[in-house]
Coordinates of C-alpha atoms in Angstrom, one line a residue:
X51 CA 0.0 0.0 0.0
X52 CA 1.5 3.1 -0.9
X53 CA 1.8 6.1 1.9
X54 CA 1.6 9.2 0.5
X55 CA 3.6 11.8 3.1
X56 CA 2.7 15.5 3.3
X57 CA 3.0 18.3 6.2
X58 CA -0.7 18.5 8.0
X59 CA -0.7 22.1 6.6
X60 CA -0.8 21.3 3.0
X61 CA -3.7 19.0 2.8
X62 CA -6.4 21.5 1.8
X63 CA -3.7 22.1 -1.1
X64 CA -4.0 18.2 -2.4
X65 CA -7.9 19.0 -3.4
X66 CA -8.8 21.2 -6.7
X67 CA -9.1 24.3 -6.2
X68 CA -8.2 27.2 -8.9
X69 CA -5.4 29.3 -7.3
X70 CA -3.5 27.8 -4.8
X71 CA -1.1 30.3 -3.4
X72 CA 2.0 29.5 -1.3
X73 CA 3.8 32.4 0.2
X74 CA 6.8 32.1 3.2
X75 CA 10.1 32.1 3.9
X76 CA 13.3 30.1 3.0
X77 CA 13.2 26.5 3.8
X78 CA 9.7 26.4 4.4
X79 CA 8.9 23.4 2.6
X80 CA 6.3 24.8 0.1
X81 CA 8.7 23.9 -3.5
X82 CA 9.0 20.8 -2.2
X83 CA 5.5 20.0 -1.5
X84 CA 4.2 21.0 -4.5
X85 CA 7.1 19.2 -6.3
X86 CA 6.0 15.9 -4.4
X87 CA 2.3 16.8 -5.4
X88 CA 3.0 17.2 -9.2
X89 CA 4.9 13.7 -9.3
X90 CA 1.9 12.2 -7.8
X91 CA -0.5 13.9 -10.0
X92 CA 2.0 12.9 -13.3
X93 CA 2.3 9.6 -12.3
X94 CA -1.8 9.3 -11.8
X95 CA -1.3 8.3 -8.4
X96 CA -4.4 10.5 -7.2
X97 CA -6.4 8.9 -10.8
X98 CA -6.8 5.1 -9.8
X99 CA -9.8 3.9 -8.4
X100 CA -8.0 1.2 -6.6
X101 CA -6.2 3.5 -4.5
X102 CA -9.0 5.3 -2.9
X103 CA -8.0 3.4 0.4
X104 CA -4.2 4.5 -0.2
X105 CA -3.1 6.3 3.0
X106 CA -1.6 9.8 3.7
X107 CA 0.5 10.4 6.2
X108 CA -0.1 13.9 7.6
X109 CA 2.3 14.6 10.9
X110 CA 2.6 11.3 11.4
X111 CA -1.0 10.4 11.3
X112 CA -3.1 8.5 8.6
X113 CA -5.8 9.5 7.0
X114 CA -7.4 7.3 4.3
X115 CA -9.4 10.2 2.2
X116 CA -7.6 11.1 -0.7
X117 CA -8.4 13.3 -3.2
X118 CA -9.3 11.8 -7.1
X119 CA -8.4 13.3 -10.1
X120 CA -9.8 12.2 -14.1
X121 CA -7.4 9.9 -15.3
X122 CA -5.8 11.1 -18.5
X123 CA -3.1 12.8 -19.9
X124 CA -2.2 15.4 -17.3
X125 CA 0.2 18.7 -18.3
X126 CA 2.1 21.3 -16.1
X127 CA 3.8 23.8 -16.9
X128 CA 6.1 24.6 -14.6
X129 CA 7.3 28.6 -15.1
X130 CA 9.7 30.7 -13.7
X131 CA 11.5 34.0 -14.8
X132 CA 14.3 33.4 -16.2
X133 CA 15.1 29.6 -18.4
X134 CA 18.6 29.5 -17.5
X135 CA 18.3 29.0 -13.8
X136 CA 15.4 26.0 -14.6
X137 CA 18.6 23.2 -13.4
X138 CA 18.3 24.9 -10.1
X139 CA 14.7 24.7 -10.2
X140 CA 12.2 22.7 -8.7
X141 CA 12.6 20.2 -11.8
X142 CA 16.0 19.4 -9.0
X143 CA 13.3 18.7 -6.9
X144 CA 11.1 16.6 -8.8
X145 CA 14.2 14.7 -10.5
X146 CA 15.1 13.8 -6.8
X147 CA 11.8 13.1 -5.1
X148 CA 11.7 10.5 -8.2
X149 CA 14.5 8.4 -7.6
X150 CA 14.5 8.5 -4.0
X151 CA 10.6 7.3 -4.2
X152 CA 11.3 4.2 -6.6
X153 CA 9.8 5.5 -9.7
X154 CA 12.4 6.3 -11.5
X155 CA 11.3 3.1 -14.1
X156 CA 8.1 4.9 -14.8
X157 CA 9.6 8.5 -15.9
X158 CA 11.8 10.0 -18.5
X159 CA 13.7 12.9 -17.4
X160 CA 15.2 15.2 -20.1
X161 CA 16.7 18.9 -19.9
X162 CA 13.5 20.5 -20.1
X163 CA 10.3 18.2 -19.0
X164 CA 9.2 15.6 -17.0
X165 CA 7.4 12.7 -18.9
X166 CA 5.8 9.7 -17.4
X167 CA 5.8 6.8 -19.6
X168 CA 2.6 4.7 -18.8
X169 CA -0.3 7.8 -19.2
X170 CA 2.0 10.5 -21.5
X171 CA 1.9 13.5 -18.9
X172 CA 4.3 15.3 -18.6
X173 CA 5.5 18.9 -16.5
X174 CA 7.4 21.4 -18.6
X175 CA 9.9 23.9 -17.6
X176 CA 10.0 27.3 -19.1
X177 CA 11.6 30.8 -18.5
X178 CA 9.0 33.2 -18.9
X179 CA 10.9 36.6 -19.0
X180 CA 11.7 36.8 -22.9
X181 CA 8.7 34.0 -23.7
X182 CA 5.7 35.2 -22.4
X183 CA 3.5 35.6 -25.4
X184 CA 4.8 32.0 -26.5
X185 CA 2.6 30.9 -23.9
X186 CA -0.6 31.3 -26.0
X187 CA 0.9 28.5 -28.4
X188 CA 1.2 25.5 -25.6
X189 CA -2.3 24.0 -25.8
X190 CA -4.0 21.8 -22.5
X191 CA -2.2 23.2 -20.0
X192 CA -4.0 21.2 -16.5
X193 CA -1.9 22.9 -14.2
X194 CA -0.2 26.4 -14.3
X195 CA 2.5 26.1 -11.9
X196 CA 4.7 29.6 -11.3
X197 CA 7.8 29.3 -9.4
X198 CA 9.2 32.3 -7.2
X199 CA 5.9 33.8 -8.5
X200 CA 7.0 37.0 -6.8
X201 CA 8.5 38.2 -9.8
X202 CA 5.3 38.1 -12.1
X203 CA 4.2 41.2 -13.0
X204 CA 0.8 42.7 -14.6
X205 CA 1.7 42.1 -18.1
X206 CA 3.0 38.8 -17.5
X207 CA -1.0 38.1 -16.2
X208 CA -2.1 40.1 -19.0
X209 CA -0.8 37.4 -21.3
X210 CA -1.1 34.0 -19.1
X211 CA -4.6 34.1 -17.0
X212 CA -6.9 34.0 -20.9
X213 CA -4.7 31.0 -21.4
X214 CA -5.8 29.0 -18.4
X215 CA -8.6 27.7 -19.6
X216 CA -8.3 23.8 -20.0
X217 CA -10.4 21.7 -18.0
X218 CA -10.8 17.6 -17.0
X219 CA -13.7 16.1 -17.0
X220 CA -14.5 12.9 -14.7
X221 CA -15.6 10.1 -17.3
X222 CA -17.0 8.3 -14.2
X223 CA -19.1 11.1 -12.4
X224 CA -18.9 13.8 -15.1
X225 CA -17.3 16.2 -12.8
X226 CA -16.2 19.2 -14.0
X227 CA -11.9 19.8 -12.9
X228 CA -11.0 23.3 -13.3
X229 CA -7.4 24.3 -14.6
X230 CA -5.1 25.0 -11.6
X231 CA -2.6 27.7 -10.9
X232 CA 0.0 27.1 -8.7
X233 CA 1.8 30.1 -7.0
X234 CA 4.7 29.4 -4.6
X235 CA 6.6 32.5 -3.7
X236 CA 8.5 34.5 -1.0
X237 CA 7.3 38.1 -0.7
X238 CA 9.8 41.2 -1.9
X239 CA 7.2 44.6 -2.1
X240 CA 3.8 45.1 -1.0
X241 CA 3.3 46.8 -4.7
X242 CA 4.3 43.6 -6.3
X243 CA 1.5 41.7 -8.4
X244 CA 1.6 38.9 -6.5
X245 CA 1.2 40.4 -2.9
X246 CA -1.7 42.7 -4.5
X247 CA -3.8 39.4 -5.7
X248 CA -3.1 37.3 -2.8
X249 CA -2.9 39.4 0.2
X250 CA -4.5 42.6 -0.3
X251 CA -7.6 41.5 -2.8
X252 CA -7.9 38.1 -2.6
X253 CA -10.7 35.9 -4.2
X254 CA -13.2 34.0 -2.2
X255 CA -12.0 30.6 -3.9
X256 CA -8.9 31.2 -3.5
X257 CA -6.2 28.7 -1.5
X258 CA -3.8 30.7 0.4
X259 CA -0.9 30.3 2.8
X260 CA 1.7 32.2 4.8
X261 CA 4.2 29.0 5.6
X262 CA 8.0 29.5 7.1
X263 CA 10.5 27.2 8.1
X264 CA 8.8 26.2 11.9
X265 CA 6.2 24.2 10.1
X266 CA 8.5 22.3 7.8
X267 CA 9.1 19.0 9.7
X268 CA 11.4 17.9 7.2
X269 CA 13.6 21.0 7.7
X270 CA 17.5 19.8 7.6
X271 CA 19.5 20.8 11.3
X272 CA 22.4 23.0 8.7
X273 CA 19.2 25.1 7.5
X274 CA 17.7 25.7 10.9
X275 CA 21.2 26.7 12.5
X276 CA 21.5 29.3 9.5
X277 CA 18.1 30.7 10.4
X278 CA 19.0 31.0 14.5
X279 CA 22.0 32.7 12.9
X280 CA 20.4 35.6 11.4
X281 CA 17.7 35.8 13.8
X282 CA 20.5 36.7 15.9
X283 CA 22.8 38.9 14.0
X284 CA 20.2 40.5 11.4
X285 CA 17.0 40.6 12.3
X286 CA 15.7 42.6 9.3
X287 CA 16.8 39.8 7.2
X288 CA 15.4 37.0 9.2
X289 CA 12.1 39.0 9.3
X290 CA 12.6 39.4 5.3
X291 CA 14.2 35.9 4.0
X292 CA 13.5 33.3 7.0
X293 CA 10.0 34.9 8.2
X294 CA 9.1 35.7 4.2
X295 CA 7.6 39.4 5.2
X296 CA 7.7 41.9 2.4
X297 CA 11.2 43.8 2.3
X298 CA 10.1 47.2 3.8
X299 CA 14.0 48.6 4.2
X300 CA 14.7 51.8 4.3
X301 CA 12.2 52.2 1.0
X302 CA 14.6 55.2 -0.3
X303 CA 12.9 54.4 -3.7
X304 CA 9.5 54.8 -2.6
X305 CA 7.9 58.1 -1.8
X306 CA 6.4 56.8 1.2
X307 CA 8.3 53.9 2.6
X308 CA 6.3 51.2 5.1
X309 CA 8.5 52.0 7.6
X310 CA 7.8 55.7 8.1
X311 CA 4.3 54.7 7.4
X312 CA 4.2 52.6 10.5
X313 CA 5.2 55.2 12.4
X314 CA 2.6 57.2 11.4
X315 CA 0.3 54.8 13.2
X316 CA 2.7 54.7 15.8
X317 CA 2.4 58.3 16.6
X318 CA -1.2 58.4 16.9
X319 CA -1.6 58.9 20.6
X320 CA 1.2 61.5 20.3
X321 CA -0.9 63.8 17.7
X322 CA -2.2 67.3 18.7
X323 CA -5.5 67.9 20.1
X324 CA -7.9 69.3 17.1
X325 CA -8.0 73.3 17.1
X326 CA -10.0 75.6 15.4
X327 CA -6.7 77.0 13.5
X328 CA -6.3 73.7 12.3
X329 CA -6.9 73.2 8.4
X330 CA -9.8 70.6 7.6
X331 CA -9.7 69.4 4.1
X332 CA -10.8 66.5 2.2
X333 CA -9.0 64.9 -0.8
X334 CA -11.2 63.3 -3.6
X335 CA -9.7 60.9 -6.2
X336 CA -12.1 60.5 -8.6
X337 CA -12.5 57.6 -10.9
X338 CA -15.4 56.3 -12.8
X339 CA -16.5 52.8 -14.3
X340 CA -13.4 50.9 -14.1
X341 CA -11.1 48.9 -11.8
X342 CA -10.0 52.2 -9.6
X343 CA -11.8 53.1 -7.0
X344 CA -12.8 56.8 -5.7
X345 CA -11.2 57.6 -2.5
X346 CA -11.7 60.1 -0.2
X347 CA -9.4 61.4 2.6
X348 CA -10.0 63.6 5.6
X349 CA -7.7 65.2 7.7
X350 CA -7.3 67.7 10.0
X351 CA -4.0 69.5 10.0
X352 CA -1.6 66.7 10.5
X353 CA -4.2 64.3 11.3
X354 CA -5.6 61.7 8.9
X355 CA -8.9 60.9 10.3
X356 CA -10.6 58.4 7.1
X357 CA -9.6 57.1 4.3
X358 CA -12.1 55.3 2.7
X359 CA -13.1 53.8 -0.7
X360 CA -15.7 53.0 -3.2
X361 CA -16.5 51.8 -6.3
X362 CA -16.6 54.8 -9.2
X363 CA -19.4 55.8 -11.0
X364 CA -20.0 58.0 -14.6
X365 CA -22.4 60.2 -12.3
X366 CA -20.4 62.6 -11.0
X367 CA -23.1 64.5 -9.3
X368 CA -23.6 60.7 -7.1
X369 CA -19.6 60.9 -6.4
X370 CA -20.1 64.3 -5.2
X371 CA -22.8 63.6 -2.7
X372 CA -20.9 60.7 -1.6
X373 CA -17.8 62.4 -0.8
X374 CA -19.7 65.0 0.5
X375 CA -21.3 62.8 2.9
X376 CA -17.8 61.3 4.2
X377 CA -16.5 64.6 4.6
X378 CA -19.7 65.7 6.9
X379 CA -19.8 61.9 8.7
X380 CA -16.3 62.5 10.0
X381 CA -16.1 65.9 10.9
X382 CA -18.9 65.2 12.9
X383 CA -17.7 61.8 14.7
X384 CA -14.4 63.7 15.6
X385 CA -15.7 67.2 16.6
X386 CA -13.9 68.6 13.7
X387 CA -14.6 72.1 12.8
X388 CA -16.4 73.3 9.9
X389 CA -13.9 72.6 7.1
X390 CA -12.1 74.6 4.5
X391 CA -12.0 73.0 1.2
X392 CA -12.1 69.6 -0.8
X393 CA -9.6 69.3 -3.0
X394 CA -9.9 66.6 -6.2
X395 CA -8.4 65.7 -8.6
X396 CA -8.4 68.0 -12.2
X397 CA -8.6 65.2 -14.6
X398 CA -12.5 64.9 -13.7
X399 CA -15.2 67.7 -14.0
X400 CA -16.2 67.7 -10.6
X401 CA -17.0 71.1 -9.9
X402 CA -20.9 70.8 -12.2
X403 CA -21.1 67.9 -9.3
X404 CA -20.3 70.0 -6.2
X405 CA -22.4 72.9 -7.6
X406 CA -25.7 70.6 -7.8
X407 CA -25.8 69.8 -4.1
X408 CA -28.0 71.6 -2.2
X409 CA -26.0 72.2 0.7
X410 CA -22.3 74.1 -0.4
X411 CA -20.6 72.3 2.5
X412 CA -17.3 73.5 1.6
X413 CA -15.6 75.3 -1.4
X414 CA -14.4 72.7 -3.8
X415 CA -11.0 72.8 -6.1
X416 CA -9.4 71.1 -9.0
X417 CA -5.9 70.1 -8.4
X418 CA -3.0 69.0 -11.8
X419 CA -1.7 66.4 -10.3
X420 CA 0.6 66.7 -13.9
X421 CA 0.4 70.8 -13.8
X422 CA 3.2 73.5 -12.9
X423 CA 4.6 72.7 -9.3
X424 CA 3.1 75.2 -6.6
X425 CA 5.4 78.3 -5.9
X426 CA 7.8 77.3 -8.4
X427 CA 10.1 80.3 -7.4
X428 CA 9.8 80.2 -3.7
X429 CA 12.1 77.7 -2.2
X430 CA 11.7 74.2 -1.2
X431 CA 14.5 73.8 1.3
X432 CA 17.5 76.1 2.3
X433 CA 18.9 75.9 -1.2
X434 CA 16.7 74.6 -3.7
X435 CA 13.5 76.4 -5.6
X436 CA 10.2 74.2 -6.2
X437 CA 10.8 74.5 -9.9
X438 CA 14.2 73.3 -9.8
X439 CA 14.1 70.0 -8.0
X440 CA 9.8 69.0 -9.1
X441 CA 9.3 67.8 -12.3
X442 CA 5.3 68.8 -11.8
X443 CA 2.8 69.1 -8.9
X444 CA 2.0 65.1 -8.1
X445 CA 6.0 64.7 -6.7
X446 CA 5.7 67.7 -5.2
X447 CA 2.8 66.8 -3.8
X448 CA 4.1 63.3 -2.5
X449 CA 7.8 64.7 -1.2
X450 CA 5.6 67.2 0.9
X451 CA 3.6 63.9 2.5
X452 CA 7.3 62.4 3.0
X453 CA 8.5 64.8 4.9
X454 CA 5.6 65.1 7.2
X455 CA 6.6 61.3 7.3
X456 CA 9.9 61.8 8.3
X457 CA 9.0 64.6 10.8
X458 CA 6.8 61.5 12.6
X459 CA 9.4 59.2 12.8
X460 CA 11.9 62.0 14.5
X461 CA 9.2 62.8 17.1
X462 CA 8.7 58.7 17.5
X463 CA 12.5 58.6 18.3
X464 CA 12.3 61.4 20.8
X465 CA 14.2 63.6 18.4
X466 CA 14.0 67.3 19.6
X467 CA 12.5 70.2 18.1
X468 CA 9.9 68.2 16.0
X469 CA 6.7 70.1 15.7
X470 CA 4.1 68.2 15.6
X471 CA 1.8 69.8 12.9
X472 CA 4.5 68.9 10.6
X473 CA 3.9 65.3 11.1
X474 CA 1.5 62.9 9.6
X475 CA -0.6 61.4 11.9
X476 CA -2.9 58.1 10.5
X477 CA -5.5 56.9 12.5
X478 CA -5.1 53.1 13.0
X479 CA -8.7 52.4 13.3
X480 CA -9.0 52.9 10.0
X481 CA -10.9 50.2 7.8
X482 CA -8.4 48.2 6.1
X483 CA -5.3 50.1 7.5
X484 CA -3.2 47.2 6.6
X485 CA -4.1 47.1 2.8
X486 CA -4.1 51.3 2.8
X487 CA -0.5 51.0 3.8
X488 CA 0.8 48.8 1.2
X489 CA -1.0 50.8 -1.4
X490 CA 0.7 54.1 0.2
X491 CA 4.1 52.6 -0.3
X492 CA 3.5 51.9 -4.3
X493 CA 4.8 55.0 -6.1
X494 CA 8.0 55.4 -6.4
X495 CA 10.7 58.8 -7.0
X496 CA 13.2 58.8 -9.6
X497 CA 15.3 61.6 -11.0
X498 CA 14.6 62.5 -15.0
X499 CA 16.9 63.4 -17.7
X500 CA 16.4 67.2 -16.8
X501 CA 17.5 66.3 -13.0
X502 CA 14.7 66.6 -11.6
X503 CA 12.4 64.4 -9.3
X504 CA 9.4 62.9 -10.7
X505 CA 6.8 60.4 -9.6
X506 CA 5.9 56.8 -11.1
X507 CA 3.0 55.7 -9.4
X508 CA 2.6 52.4 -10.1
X509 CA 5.7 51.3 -9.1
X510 CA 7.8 50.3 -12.1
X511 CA 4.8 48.7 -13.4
X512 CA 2.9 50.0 -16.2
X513 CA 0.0 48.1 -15.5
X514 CA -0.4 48.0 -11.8
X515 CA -3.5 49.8 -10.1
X516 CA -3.2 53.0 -9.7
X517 CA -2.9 53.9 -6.0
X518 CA -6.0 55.9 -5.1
X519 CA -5.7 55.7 -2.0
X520 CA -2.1 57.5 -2.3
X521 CA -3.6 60.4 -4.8
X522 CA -6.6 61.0 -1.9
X523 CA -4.0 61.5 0.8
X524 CA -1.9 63.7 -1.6
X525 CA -5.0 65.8 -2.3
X526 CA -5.8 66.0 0.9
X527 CA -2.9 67.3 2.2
X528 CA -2.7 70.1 -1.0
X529 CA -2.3 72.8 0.7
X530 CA 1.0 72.2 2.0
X531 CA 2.6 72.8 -1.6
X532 CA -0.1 75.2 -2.6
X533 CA 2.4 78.5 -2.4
X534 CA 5.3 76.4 -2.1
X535 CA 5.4 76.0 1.8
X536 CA 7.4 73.1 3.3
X537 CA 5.5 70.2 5.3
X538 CA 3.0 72.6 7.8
X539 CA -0.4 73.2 8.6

């Protein structure tokens, strides 16, 4: 009687499902579970009748329910960046788990695939980085199995997800087996594809995991005294490679790194008390039928009392009202005074939609986000004019939020002199906070030909999301670059 052996935590992943994701830290286990899994799907192992009694060994207990897959032909494609590192892939894996299972008889091993000799199925390898549109050519694909999926982007999906399409059908029940996509990956940015799918939005359906080393029981003594190592004498990269957490460094790319977000939230209980004086605006980024989202942002002075989101809509007047309602909700739950202005963003005609309420609760205005940078000839710091060092208004408005950032992280520290209405203050109780932040750290700064900084806010990707939630706070806080003042009220 064959045993099949997998950790306890993987046995949800041994049933169909569409997306299985697996996300962790080195020498977690998750290559080489899946590896084991797709030599036992090749080799039909899950598609005989007779072994319906076989047992699995989960943490050292049995279980006799197994899952059952259609016999037939079975195809995976096994993908991964770049072709030329495929020896060191998981194919290693697979080529090992083979031999040192005894079925070594039933497969033919080449370069590039896997093939099992009794049904025809087979896995390929492939490099996807200079091959993506090739994909569409490679016909009754079962399984979809990306490697260090971390580095697919939004045009990589663009190309793959309309070719998973091939399905199995039970000839004894008639049952319907979807195509699978496997996903096994160790986080790098919070703005990465992957990390937006799986963690931020997932899908109802979906299978996911966060699984590091301390649940792999097959974990080798040398690995574990590598990971007490760095535990000890870097903890950032035990938190990054061992723990698999997204690398939040010191972010110097991003306009708005996690870790000067966090202590944003940090501050909270540190923030000013609310003062007439204070200024009470509300940032509006507008967006209609599509995947963005409208945002709106409240804050007063420093502090960021809401952020919230909805879905948009091509009635302007309707995004208006809702915005307007936010604006009047929150002032009124935080005893805010009446406010000053709501700030949105240019690129829709939002005024007609302001104008048609009944109730003018507070001047509206259109902000460039690509116009002239505010104050262009008053200066930015001790030495530099706005127009000299911002490329146009949406850096300018970012750099502003980053140094009210930076400000919050001195006055965390105890730094002296640090006044607090130059800070950012985020209220942790927002809906979502955990999502919100990982979208804040998604555009990036870069300097242009002309020397300049300018903004990319989707993060090196051309076809990310775009960050509303980022362009609400930055319209929020507009004022701050209006005349070209530094980080203030």
């Amino acid at each position: 009687m064959h045993i099949f052996e997998y950790s306890d935590w993987f046995h949800p992943y041994l049933y169909p499902a569409l997306h299985k994701s697996l996300m962790g830290g080195r020498g977690s286990g998750k290559s080489e579970a899946l590896a084991r899994f797709a030599v036992h799907r090749l080799a039909q192992h899950f598609s005989n009748p007779k072994n319906l009694d076989t047992q699995i060994e989960l943490e050292g207990k049995f279980k006799t329910h197994i899952p059952y897959y259609p016999y037939g032909r079975t195809t995976i494609l096994s993908a991964r960046q770049f072709g030329v590192s495929i020896e060191n892939s998981v194919k290693q894996v697979m080529d090992e788990y083979i031999y040192t299972s005894g079925l070594k008889d039933e497969f033919i091993i080449s370069k590039k695939d896997i093939r099992h000799k009794p049904s025809g199925s087979r896995c390929i390898f492939y490099g996807i980085d200079r091959n993506t549109e090739s994909l569409r050519s490679i016909a009754n694909v079962n399984v979809w199995w990306f490697e260090e999926a971390q580095f697919l982007n939004h045009e990589h999906m663009r190309t793959i997800e309309p070719c998973v399409r091939h399905e199995q059908i039970c000839p004894f029940t008639g049952i319907v087996f979807p195509p699978e996509c496997w996903y096994s990956w160790n986080p790098i940015n919070r703005s990465d594809w992957i990390w937006q799918r799986f963690v931020e939005y997932p899908e109802e359906d979906d299978l996911h995991t966060h699984i590091n080393f301390d649940y792999n029981s097959w974990m080798p003594d040398s690995l574990l005294k590598q990971a007490e190592r760095s535990k000890k004498n870097d903890p950032y990269e035990y938190s990054h490679v061992w723990l698999g957490k997204p690398d939040d460094g010191a972010g110097d790319s991003q306009i708005l790194p996690y870790i000067l977000l966090e202590k944003c939230l940090e501050a909270w209980d540190k923030r000013p008390k609310v003062t007439p004086r204070m200024r009470v605006d509300m940032g509006v980024d507008v967006a209609t039928v599509g995947k963005d989202l409208c945002c709106a942002v409240v804050r007063s002075g420093p502090i960021v009392h809401e952020i919230q989101t909805w879905r948009g809509s091509n009635d302007l007047n309707e995004t208006a009202r809702r915005s307007v309602d936010i604006f009047k909700r929150v002032c009124k739950e935080h005893q805010i005074p009446r406010p000053h202005r709501i700030f949105y963003d240019a690129s829709h005609a939002m005024e007609g939609g302001y104008r048609s309420l009944k109730e003018r609760y507070a001047p509206s205005e259109a902000v460039q986000f690509g116009g002239e940078v505010g104050g262009k000839d008053q200066f930015w710091d001790d030495y530099t004019r706005n127009g000299e060092i911002f490329d146009k208004r949406n850096i300018q408005l970012g750099m502003a939020l980053r140094m009210r950032a930076t400000n919050t992280e001195r006055l965390v520290e105890g730094k002296e002199n640090v006044d607090p209405n130059a800070c950012l203050f985020i209220n942790p109780k927002i809906k979502n906070i955990n999502r919100i932040l990982g979208v804040l750290t998604q555009p990036i700064r870069r300097i242009n030909p002309s020397g300049k900084w300018e903004i990319d806010k989707r993060g090196g990707d051309i076809n990310a999301k775009s960050p509303d939630e980022f362009d609400g706070l930055a319209l929020a806080f507009a004022h701050d670059s209006m005349y070209g003042l530094r980080a203030k009220m």
